[in-house]
PDB file of C-alpha atoms in Angstrom:
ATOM      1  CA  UNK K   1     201.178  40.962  43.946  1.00  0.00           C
ATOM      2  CA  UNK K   2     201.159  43.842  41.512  1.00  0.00           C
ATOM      3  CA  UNK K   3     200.539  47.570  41.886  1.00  0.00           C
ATOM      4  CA  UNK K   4     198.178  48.607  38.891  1.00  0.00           C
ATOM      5  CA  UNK K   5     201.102  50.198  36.870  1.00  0.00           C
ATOM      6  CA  UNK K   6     200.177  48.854  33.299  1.00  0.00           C
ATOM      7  CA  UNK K   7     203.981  48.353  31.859  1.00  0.00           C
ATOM      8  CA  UNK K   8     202.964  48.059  28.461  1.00  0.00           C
ATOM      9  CA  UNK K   9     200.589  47.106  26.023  1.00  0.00           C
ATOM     10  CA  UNK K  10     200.836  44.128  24.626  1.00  0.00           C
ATOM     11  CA  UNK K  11     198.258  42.109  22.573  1.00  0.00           C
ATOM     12  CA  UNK K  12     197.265  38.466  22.101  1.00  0.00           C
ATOM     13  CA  UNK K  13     198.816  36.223  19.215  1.00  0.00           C
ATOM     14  CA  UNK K  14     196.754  33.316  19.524  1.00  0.00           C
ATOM     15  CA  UNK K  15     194.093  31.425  21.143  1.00  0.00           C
ATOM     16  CA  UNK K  16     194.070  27.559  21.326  1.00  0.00           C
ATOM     17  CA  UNK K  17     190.582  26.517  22.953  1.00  0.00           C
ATOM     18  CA  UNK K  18     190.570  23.344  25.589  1.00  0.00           C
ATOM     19  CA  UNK K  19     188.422  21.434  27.668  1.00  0.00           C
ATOM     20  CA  UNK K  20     186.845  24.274  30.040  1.00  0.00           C
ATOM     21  CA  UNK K  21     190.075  25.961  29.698  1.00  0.00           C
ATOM     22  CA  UNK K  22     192.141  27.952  27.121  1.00  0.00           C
ATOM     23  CA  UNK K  23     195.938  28.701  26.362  1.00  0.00           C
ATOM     24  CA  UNK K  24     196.863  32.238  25.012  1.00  0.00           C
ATOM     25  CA  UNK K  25     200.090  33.214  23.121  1.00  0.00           C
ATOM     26  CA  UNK K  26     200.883  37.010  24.139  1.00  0.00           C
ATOM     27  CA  UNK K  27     202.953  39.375  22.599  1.00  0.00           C
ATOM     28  CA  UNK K  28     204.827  41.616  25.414  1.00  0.00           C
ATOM     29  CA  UNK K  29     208.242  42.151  24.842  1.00  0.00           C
ATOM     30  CA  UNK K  30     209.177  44.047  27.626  1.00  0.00           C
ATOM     31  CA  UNK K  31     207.369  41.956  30.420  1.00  0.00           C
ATOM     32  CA  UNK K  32     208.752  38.978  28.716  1.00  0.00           C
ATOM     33  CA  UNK K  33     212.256  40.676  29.126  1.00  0.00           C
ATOM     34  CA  UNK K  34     213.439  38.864  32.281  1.00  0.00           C
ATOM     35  CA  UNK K  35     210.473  36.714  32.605  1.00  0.00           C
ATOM     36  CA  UNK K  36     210.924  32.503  33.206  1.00  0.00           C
ATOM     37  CA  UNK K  37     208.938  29.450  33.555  1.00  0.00           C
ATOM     38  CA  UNK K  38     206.146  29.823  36.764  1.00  0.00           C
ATOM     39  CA  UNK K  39     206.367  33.829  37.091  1.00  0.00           C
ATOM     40  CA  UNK K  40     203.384  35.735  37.042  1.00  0.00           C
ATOM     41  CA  UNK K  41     202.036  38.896  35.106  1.00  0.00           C
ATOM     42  CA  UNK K  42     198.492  40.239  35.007  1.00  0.00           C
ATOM     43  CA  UNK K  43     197.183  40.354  31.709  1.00  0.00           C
ATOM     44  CA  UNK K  44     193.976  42.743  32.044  1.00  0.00           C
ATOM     45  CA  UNK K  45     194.453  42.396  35.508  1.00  0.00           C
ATOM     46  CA  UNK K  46     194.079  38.751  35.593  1.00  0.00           C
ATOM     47  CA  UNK K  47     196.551  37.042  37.492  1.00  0.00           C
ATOM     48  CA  UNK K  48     198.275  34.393  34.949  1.00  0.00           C
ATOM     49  CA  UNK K  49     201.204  32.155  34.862  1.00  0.00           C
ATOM     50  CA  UNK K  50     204.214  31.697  32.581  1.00  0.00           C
ATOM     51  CA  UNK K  51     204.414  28.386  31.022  1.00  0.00           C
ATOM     52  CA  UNK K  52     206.856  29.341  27.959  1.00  0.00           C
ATOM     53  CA  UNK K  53     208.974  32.317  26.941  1.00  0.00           C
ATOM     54  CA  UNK K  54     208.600  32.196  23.538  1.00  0.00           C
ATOM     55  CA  UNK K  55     210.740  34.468  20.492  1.00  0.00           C
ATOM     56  CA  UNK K  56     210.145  37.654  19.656  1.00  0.00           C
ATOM     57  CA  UNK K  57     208.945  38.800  22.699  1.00  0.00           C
ATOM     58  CA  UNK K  58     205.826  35.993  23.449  1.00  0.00           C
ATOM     59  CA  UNK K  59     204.769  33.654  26.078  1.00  0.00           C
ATOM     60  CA  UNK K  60     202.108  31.408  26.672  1.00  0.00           C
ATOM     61  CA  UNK K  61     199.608  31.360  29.684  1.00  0.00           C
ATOM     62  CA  UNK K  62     197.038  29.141  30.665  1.00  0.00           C
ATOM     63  CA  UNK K  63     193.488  29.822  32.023  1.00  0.00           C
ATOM     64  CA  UNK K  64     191.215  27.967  33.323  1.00  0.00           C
ATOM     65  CA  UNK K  65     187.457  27.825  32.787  1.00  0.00           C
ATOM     66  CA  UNK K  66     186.618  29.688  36.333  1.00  0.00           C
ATOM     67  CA  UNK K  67     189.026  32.570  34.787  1.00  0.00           C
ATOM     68  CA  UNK K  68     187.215  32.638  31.746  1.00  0.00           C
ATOM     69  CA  UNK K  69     183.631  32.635  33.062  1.00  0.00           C
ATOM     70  CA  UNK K  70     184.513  35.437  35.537  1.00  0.00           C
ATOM     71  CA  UNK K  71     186.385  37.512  33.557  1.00  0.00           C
ATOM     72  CA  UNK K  72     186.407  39.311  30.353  1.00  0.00           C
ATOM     73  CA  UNK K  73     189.169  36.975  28.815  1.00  0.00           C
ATOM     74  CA  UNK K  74     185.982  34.719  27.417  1.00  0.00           C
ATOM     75  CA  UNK K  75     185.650  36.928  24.711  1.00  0.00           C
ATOM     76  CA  UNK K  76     189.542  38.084  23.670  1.00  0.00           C
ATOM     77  CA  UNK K  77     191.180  36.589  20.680  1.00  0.00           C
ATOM     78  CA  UNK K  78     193.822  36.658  18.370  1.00  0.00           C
ATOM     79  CA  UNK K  79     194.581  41.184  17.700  1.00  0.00           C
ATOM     80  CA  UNK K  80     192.805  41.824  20.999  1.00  0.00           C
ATOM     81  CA  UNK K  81     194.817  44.200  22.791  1.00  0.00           C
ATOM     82  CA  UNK K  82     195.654  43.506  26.470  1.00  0.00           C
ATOM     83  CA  UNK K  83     197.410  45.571  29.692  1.00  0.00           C
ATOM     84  CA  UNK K  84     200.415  43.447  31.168  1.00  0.00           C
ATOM     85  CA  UNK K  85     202.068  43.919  34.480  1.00  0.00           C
ATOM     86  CA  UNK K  86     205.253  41.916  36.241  1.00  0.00           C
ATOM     87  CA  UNK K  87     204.605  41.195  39.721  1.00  0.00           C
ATOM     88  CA  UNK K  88     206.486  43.335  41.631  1.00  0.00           C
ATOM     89  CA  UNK K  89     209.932  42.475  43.115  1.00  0.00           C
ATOM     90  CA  UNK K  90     209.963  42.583  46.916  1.00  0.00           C
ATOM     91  CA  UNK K  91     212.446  45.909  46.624  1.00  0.00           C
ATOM     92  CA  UNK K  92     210.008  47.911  44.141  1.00  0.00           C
ATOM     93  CA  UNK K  93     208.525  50.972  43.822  1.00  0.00           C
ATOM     94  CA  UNK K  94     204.596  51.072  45.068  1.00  0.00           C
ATOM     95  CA  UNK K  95     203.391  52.988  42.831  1.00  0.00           C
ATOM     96  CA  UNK K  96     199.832  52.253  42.689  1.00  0.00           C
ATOM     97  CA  UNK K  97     197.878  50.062  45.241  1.00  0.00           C
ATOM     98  CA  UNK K  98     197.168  46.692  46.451  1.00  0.00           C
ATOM     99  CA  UNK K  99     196.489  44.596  43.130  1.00  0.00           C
ATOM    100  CA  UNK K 100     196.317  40.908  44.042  1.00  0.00           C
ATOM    101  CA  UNK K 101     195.060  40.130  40.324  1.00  0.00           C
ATOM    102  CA  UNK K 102     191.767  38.438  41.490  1.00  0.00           C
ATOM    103  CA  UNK K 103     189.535  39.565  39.572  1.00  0.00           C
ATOM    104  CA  UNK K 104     186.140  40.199  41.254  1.00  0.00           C
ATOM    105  CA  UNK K 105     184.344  40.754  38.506  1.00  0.00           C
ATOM    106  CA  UNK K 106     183.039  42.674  35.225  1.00  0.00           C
ATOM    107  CA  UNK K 107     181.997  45.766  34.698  1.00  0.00           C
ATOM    108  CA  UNK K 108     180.531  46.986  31.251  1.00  0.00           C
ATOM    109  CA  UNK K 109     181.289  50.535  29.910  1.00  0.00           C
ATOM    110  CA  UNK K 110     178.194  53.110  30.128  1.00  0.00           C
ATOM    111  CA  UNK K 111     179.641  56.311  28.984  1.00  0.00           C
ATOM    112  CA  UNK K 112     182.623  58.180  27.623  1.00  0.00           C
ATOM    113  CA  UNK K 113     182.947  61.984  28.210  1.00  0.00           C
ATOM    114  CA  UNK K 114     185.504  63.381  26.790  1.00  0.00           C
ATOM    115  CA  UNK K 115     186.701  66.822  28.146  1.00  0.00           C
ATOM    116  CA  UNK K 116     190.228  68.926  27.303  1.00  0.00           C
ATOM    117  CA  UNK K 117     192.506  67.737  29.628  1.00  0.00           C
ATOM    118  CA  UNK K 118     190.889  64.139  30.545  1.00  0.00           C
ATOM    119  CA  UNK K 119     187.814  61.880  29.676  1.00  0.00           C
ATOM    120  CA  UNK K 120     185.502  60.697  32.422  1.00  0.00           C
ATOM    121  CA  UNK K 121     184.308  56.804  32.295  1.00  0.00           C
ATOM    122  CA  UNK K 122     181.484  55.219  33.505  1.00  0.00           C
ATOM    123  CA  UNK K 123     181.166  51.664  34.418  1.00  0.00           C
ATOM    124  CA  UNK K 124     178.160  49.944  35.278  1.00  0.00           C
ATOM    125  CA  UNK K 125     178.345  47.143  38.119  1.00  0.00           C
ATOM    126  CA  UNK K 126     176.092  44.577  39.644  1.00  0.00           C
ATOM    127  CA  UNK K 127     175.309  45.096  43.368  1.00  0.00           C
ATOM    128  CA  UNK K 128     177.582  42.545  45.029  1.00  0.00           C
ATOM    129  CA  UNK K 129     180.315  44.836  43.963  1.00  0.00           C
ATOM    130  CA  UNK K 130     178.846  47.915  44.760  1.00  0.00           C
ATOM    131  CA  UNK K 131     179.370  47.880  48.261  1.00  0.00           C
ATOM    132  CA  UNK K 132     183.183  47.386  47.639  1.00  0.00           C
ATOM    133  CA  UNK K 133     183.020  50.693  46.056  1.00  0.00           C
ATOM    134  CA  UNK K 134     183.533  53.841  47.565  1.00  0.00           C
ATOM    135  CA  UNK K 135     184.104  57.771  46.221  1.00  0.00           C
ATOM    136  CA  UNK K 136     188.069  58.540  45.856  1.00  0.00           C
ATOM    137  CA  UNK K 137     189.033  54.848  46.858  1.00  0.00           C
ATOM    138  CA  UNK K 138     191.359  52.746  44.752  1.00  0.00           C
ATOM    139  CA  UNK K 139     189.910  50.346  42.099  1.00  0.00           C
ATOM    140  CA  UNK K 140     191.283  48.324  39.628  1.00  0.00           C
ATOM    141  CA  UNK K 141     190.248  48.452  35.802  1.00  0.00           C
ATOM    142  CA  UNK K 142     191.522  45.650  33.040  1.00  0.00           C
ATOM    143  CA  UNK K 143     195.014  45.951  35.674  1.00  0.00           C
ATOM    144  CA  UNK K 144     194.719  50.082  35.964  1.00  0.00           C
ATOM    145  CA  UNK K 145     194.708  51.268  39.466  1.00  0.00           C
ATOM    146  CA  UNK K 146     192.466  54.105  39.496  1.00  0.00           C
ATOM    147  CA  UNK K 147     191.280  56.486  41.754  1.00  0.00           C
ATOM    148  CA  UNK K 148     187.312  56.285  42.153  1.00  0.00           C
ATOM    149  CA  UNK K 149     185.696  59.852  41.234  1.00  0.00           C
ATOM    150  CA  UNK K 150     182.028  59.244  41.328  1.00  0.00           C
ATOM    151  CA  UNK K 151     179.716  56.585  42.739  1.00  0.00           C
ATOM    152  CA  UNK K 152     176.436  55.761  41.908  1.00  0.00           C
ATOM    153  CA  UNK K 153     173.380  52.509  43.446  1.00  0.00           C
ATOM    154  CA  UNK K 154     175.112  50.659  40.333  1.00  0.00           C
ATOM    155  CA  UNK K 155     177.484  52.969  38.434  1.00  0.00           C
ATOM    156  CA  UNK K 156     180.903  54.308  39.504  1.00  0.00           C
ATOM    157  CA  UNK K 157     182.932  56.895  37.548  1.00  0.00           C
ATOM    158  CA  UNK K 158     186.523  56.965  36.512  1.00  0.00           C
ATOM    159  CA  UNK K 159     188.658  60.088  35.251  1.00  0.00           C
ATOM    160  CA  UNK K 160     191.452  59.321  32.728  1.00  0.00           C
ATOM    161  CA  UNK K 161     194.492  61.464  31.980  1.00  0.00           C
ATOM    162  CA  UNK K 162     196.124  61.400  28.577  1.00  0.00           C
ATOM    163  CA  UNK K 163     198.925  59.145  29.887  1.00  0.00           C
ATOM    164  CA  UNK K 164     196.536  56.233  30.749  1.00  0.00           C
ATOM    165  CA  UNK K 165     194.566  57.101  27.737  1.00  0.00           C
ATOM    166  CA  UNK K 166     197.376  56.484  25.751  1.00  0.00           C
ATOM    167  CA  UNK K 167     199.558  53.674  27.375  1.00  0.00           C
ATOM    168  CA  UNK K 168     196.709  51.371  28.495  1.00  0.00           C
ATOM    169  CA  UNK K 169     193.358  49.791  26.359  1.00  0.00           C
ATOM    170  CA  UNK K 170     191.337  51.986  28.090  1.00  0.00           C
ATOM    171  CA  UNK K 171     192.041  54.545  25.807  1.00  0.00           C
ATOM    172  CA  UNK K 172     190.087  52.710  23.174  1.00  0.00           C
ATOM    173  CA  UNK K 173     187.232  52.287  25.981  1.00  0.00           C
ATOM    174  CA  UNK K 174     183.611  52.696  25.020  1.00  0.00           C
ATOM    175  CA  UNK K 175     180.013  52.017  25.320  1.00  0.00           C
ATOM    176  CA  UNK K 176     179.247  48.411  25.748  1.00  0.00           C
ATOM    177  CA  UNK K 177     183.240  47.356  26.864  1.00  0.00           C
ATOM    178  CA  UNK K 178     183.269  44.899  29.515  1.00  0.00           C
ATOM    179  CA  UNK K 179     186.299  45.399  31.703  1.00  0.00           C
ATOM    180  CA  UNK K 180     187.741  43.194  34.203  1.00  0.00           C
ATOM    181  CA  UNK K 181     187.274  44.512  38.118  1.00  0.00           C
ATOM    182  CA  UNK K 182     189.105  43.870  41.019  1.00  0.00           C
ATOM    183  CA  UNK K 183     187.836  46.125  44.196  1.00  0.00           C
ATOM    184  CA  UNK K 184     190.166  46.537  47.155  1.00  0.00           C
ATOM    185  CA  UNK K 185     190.891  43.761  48.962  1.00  0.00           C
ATOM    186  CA  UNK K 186     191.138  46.181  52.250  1.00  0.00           C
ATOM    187  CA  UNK K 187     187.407  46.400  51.883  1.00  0.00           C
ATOM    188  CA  UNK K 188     186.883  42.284  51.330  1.00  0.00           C
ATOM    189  CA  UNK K 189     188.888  41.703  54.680  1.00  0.00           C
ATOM    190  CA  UNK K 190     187.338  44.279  56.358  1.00  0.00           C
ATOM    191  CA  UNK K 191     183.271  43.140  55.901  1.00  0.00           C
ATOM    192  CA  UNK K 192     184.122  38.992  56.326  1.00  0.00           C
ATOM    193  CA  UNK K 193     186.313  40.377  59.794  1.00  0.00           C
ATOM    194  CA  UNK K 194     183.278  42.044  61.026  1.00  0.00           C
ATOM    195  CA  UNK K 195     180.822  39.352  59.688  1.00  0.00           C
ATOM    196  CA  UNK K 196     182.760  36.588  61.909  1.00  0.00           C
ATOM    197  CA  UNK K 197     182.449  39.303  64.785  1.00  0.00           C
ATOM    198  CA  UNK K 198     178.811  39.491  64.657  1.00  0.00           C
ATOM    199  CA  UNK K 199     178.476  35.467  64.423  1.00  0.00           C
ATOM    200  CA  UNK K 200     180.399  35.206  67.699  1.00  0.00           C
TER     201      UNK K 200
END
């Protein structure tokens, strides 16, 4: 489990292709820092596992096609920048919210307004997400939790401050961006625990 606290920034080295599947080398030398053989860390808020700690702060992950088709790791390469995240010990700090690393889905970038003292996003969604969505709940963008500040039929809004601007890839967010999504799992349990009510 992880909390949406991007720890750093880290970028991808490489990119080897497989059969519906993919293995990416990624630069993070702090997440990499006490990291072994089967942990996990969310890279974009995707959920992947360890297979090698390489030198100078590197490790290798594989991902499956499923990850790839449902996420925005299909198109990221060699220089793409990424958000990584440790899972969080048992005795950490919750700083964020629930972030399973499952991603839900994508959302593409609509518009960027910038303002003094933080810069608004908005994200456009398909429907089957929407409903997940709700004004000032907790959403997860590319591994950011974020606070929801505006919802629209197939839109929701996002305000930035510096800090996240500056420590996380959505700083360099604009028009035509697809971002991973992962929407609160709180919600998910909540609609297939009442669906099962009404089939009984």
């Amino acid at each position: 489990m992880f909390t949406g606290i991007v720890e750093e920034r880290g970028s991808i080295v490489a990119r080897e292709d497989l059969t519906d599947a993919a293995r990416f080398t990624v630069r993070g030398p702090l997440v990499t820092s006490d990291a072994g053989h089967g942990d996990s860390i969310s890279v974009n808020g995707v959920c992947l596992t360890v297979v090698d700690i390489l030198a100078g702060g590197e490790f290798t992950v594989d991902v499956m096609g499923e990850t790839l088709r449902r996420s925005s790791l299909e198109a990221v390469g060699p220089g793409s920048p990424v958000n990584l995240e440790r899972a969080m010990p048992a005795n950490g700090r919750f700083g964020g919210h629930i972030v399973q690393g499952h991603v839900d889905g994508v959302g593409t970038v609509e518009s960027v307004n910038t303002g003094e003292n933080w810069t608004v996003v908005r994200i456009a969604i398909t429907g089957s997400l929407a409903r997940y969505i709700v004004e000032k709940g907790s959403i997860t963008v590319d591994g950011v939790s974020l606070t929801v500040s505006a919802v629209g039929p197939d839109w929701f809004e996002i305000s930035l401050i510096p800090t996240t601007l500056t420590l996380t890839t959505l700083g360099a967010a604009a028009p035509g961006v697809v971002v991973n999504l992962e929407v609160d799992v709180i919600a998910k349990y909540v609609e297939r625990l009442a669906s099962i009510g009404v089939e009984r």
